[in-house]
PDB file of C-alpha atoms in Angstrom:
ATOM      1  CA  MET U 288      -0.297 -42.019 -21.298  1.00  0.00           C
ATOM      2  CA  ALA U 289      -2.685 -41.326 -23.357  1.00  0.00           C
ATOM      3  CA  SER U 290      -2.792 -38.512 -25.898  1.00  0.00           C
ATOM      4  CA  ALA U 291      -5.928 -36.146 -25.882  1.00  0.00           C
ATOM      5  CA  GLY U 292      -7.061 -33.803 -28.489  1.00  0.00           C
ATOM      6  CA  ALA U 293     -10.067 -31.819 -29.519  1.00  0.00           C
ATOM      7  CA  PHE U 294     -10.842 -30.982 -33.054  1.00  0.00           C
ATOM      8  CA  GLU U 295     -13.987 -30.106 -35.299  1.00  0.00           C
ATOM      9  CA  GLY U 296     -16.135 -33.318 -36.102  1.00  0.00           C
ATOM     10  CA  ALA U 297     -15.404 -31.980 -39.986  1.00  0.00           C
ATOM     11  CA  LEU U 298     -11.818 -32.960 -39.380  1.00  0.00           C
ATOM     12  CA  VAL U 299     -12.422 -36.568 -38.035  1.00  0.00           C
ATOM     13  CA  GLU U 300     -11.649 -37.972 -41.568  1.00  0.00           C
ATOM     14  CA  GLN U 301      -8.695 -36.039 -42.296  1.00  0.00           C
ATOM     15  CA  VAL U 302      -7.110 -36.606 -38.764  1.00  0.00           C
ATOM     16  CA  ALA U 303      -8.031 -40.280 -38.911  1.00  0.00           C
ATOM     17  CA  PRO U 304      -4.719 -41.931 -40.250  1.00  0.00           C
ATOM     18  CA  PHE U 305      -2.945 -39.949 -37.835  1.00  0.00           C
ATOM     19  CA  LEU U 306      -4.478 -41.326 -34.883  1.00  0.00           C
ATOM     20  CA  LYS U 307      -4.339 -44.718 -36.191  1.00  0.00           C
ATOM     21  CA  ARG U 308      -0.429 -44.433 -36.183  1.00  0.00           C
ATOM     22  CA  SER U 309      -0.646 -43.468 -32.106  1.00  0.00           C
ATOM     23  CA  SER U 310       1.489 -45.638 -30.284  1.00  0.00           C
ATOM     24  CA  VAL U 311      -0.256 -44.956 -27.018  1.00  0.00           C
ATOM     25  CA  PRO U 312      -4.042 -45.169 -26.690  1.00  0.00           C
ATOM     26  CA  VAL U 313      -6.264 -42.353 -27.701  1.00  0.00           C
ATOM     27  CA  VAL U 314      -9.028 -40.568 -25.554  1.00  0.00           C
ATOM     28  CA  ILE U 315     -11.509 -38.651 -28.324  1.00  0.00           C
ATOM     29  CA  ASP U 316     -13.713 -35.767 -26.493  1.00  0.00           C
ATOM     30  CA  HIS U 317     -16.708 -34.521 -26.895  1.00  0.00           C
ATOM     31  CA  MET U 318     -17.877 -37.492 -29.246  1.00  0.00           C
ATOM     32  CA  GLY U 319     -15.278 -36.184 -31.869  1.00  0.00           C
ATOM     33  CA  ARG U 320     -17.561 -32.807 -31.701  1.00  0.00           C
ATOM     34  CA  VAL U 321     -19.392 -33.925 -35.025  1.00  0.00           C
ATOM     35  CA  ASP U 322     -22.351 -31.980 -35.665  1.00  0.00           C
ATOM     36  CA  ALA U 323     -25.708 -33.561 -34.269  1.00  0.00           C
ATOM     37  CA  SER U 324     -27.444 -31.642 -36.266  1.00  0.00           C
ATOM     38  CA  LEU U 325     -26.273 -33.770 -39.576  1.00  0.00           C
ATOM     39  CA  GLY U 326     -27.838 -36.783 -37.994  1.00  0.00           C
ATOM     40  CA  VAL U 327     -25.693 -40.083 -37.239  1.00  0.00           C
ATOM     41  CA  ASP U 328     -25.327 -41.392 -40.997  1.00  0.00           C
ATOM     42  CA  GLN U 329     -22.786 -38.248 -41.470  1.00  0.00           C
ATOM     43  CA  PRO U 330     -19.246 -39.211 -42.418  1.00  0.00           C
ATOM     44  CA  ALA U 331     -17.860 -37.043 -39.935  1.00  0.00           C
ATOM     45  CA  PHE U 332     -19.567 -39.450 -36.934  1.00  0.00           C
ATOM     46  CA  LYS U 333     -19.042 -42.478 -39.371  1.00  0.00           C
ATOM     47  CA  SER U 334     -15.443 -41.868 -39.263  1.00  0.00           C
ATOM     48  CA  LEU U 335     -15.227 -41.551 -35.450  1.00  0.00           C
ATOM     49  CA  LEU U 336     -16.704 -45.593 -35.353  1.00  0.00           C
ATOM     50  CA  GLY U 337     -14.269 -46.425 -37.542  1.00  0.00           C
ATOM     51  CA  LEU U 338     -11.825 -45.099 -35.498  1.00  0.00           C
ATOM     52  CA  MET U 339     -13.755 -47.039 -32.589  1.00  0.00           C
ATOM     53  CA  ARG U 340     -13.522 -50.152 -33.777  1.00  0.00           C
ATOM     54  CA  ASP U 341      -9.756 -49.981 -33.033  1.00  0.00           C
ATOM     55  CA  ALA U 342      -9.103 -50.992 -29.456  1.00  0.00           C
ATOM     56  CA  ARG U 343      -6.472 -48.096 -28.741  1.00  0.00           C
ATOM     57  CA  PHE U 344      -9.604 -45.666 -28.969  1.00  0.00           C
ATOM     58  CA  ARG U 345     -11.201 -44.270 -26.395  1.00  0.00           C
ATOM     59  CA  VAL U 346     -14.505 -41.659 -26.279  1.00  0.00           C
ATOM     60  CA  LYS U 347     -16.116 -39.139 -23.790  1.00  0.00           C
ATOM     61  CA  VAL U 348     -19.971 -39.109 -24.308  1.00  0.00           C
ATOM     62  CA  SER U 349     -20.193 -35.683 -22.714  1.00  0.00           C
ATOM     63  CA  GLY U 350     -20.288 -32.589 -24.388  1.00  0.00           C
ATOM     64  CA  SER U 351     -24.040 -32.754 -25.804  1.00  0.00           C
ATOM     65  CA  GLU U 352     -23.934 -28.885 -25.498  1.00  0.00           C
ATOM     66  CA  ARG U 353     -21.514 -28.733 -27.215  1.00  0.00           C
ATOM     67  CA  ILE U 354     -22.208 -30.823 -30.316  1.00  0.00           C
ATOM     68  CA  SER U 355     -26.121 -29.938 -30.400  1.00  0.00           C
ATOM     69  CA  ARG U 356     -27.442 -27.339 -32.339  1.00  0.00           C
ATOM     70  CA  LYS U 357     -30.914 -27.497 -30.106  1.00  0.00           C
ATOM     71  CA  ALA U 358     -31.381 -25.977 -26.341  1.00  0.00           C
ATOM     72  CA  SER U 359     -31.275 -27.343 -23.687  1.00  0.00           C
ATOM     73  CA  PRO U 360     -31.223 -30.660 -22.924  1.00  0.00           C
ATOM     74  CA  TRP U 361     -29.596 -30.988 -26.254  1.00  0.00           C
ATOM     75  CA  SER U 362     -32.035 -33.868 -27.275  1.00  0.00           C
ATOM     76  CA  ASP U 363     -30.024 -34.177 -30.932  1.00  0.00           C
ATOM     77  CA  ALA U 364     -26.825 -35.086 -29.444  1.00  0.00           C
ATOM     78  CA  VAL U 365     -28.529 -38.427 -27.679  1.00  0.00           C
ATOM     79  CA  PRO U 366     -28.064 -40.382 -30.640  1.00  0.00           C
ATOM     80  CA  PHE U 367     -24.695 -40.103 -30.953  1.00  0.00           C
ATOM     81  CA  ALA U 368     -23.737 -40.590 -27.258  1.00  0.00           C
ATOM     82  CA  ARG U 369     -26.062 -44.017 -27.216  1.00  0.00           C
ATOM     83  CA  LYS U 370     -24.538 -45.899 -30.021  1.00  0.00           C
ATOM     84  CA  LEU U 371     -20.800 -44.848 -28.566  1.00  0.00           C
ATOM     85  CA  VAL U 372     -21.876 -46.524 -24.769  1.00  0.00           C
ATOM     86  CA  ALA U 373     -23.875 -49.524 -27.170  1.00  0.00           C
ATOM     87  CA  GLU U 374     -20.975 -50.671 -29.129  1.00  0.00           C
ATOM     88  CA  PHE U 375     -18.131 -49.317 -27.121  1.00  0.00           C
ATOM     89  CA  GLY U 376     -19.487 -49.692 -23.684  1.00  0.00           C
ATOM     90  CA  ASP U 377     -15.686 -50.989 -22.498  1.00  0.00           C
ATOM     91  CA  ARG U 378     -14.324 -47.540 -23.450  1.00  0.00           C
ATOM     92  CA  SER U 379     -16.643 -44.860 -23.433  1.00  0.00           C
ATOM     93  CA  PHE U 380     -16.676 -42.235 -20.243  1.00  0.00           C
ATOM     94  CA  TRP U 381     -18.599 -39.472 -19.288  1.00  0.00           C
ATOM     95  CA  GLY U 382     -17.323 -36.540 -17.658  1.00  0.00           C
ATOM     96  CA  SER U 383     -19.342 -33.175 -16.982  1.00  0.00           C
ATOM     97  CA  ASP U 384     -16.669 -31.085 -18.437  1.00  0.00           C
ATOM     98  CA  TRP U 385     -17.085 -28.488 -15.829  1.00  0.00           C
ATOM     99  CA  PRO U 386     -16.210 -25.547 -15.753  1.00  0.00           C
ATOM    100  CA  HIS U 387     -17.319 -25.570 -19.677  1.00  0.00           C
ATOM    101  CA  PRO U 388     -14.101 -23.977 -20.849  1.00  0.00           C
ATOM    102  CA  ASN U 389     -14.493 -21.794 -24.247  1.00  0.00           C
ATOM    103  CA  LEU U 390     -18.354 -21.510 -24.077  1.00  0.00           C
ATOM    104  CA  VAL U 391     -20.075 -18.439 -24.239  1.00  0.00           C
ATOM    105  CA  ALA U 392     -23.248 -19.777 -22.700  1.00  0.00           C
ATOM    106  CA  ILE U 393     -22.317 -22.269 -19.213  1.00  0.00           C
ATOM    107  CA  PRO U 394     -25.047 -25.392 -19.414  1.00  0.00           C
ATOM    108  CA  ASP U 395     -26.838 -26.822 -16.793  1.00  0.00           C
ATOM    109  CA  ASP U 396     -25.041 -29.549 -15.220  1.00  0.00           C
ATOM    110  CA  GLY U 397     -27.962 -30.783 -13.378  1.00  0.00           C
ATOM    111  CA  VAL U 398     -29.944 -31.117 -16.949  1.00  0.00           C
ATOM    112  CA  LEU U 399     -26.189 -32.867 -18.295  1.00  0.00           C
ATOM    113  CA  VAL U 400     -26.406 -35.201 -15.383  1.00  0.00           C
ATOM    114  CA  ASP U 401     -29.617 -35.780 -16.351  1.00  0.00           C
ATOM    115  CA  LEU U 402     -28.743 -37.145 -19.727  1.00  0.00           C
ATOM    116  CA  ILE U 403     -26.393 -39.844 -18.235  1.00  0.00           C
ATOM    117  CA  SER U 404     -29.618 -42.282 -18.110  1.00  0.00           C
ATOM    118  CA  GLU U 405     -30.492 -41.689 -21.567  1.00  0.00           C
ATOM    119  CA  ILE U 406     -26.892 -42.046 -22.988  1.00  0.00           C
ATOM    120  CA  ALA U 407     -26.573 -45.153 -20.932  1.00  0.00           C
ATOM    121  CA  PRO U 408     -29.605 -46.551 -20.156  1.00  0.00           C
ATOM    122  CA  SER U 409     -28.492 -49.985 -17.658  1.00  0.00           C
ATOM    123  CA  GLU U 410     -27.749 -49.785 -14.356  1.00  0.00           C
ATOM    124  CA  LYS U 411     -24.576 -51.929 -16.171  1.00  0.00           C
ATOM    125  CA  ASP U 412     -24.009 -49.360 -18.732  1.00  0.00           C
ATOM    126  CA  ARG U 413     -23.612 -46.345 -15.906  1.00  0.00           C
ATOM    127  CA  GLN U 414     -21.615 -48.264 -14.214  1.00  0.00           C
ATOM    128  CA  ALA U 415     -18.881 -48.839 -16.605  1.00  0.00           C
ATOM    129  CA  LEU U 416     -19.392 -45.045 -18.170  1.00  0.00           C
ATOM    130  CA  LEU U 417     -19.173 -43.525 -14.613  1.00  0.00           C
ATOM    131  CA  VAL U 418     -17.030 -45.937 -12.686  1.00  0.00           C
ATOM    132  CA  ASP U 419     -15.002 -49.195 -14.479  1.00  0.00           C
ATOM    133  CA  ASN U 420     -14.068 -47.407 -17.372  1.00  0.00           C
ATOM    134  CA  PRO U 421     -12.268 -44.698 -16.068  1.00  0.00           C
ATOM    135  CA  ARG U 422     -11.120 -46.394 -12.998  1.00  0.00           C
ATOM    136  CA  GLY U 423      -9.488 -49.104 -15.428  1.00  0.00           C
ATOM    137  CA  PHE U 424      -7.840 -46.678 -18.364  1.00  0.00           C
ATOM    138  CA  TYR U 425      -6.461 -44.003 -15.367  1.00  0.00           C
ATOM    139  CA  ARG U 426      -5.700 -46.556 -13.505  1.00  0.00           C
ATOM    140  CA  PHE U 427      -7.252 -45.894 -10.231  1.00  0.00           C
ATOM    141  CA  LYS U 428      -6.813 -47.911  -7.155  1.00  0.00           C
ATOM    142  CA  ARG U 429      -9.881 -49.427  -5.512  1.00  0.00           C
TER     143      ARG U 429
END
């Protein structure tokens, strides 16, 4: 089984040493909830990338509306998801996050789905993100 957790992006560096001691795979939700307005060179995102270099870690590249500081379509979140898929495409997942708990404004799921082609530009990337990776990790039968 996998462990999962939600934490704010600023805590990535702080919790990384504890997560690295996990004896089970760890799935980091919502791209670690980094603050997209701080750019991909921010320490929290660099810490997330560092965690992802460990094969025990997986990341959900959904939640653009949660890390963005902009209005729909949350374009400032796309570079984060794209980088995670480009570097760790075999361990990235996407999910709708429906019914979007703990949000005041419910995002348009159609807009979130439209971001997939920007996050995972090739058909191979999308196949891995949406089908192959979750199937293998959660042991879904074919």
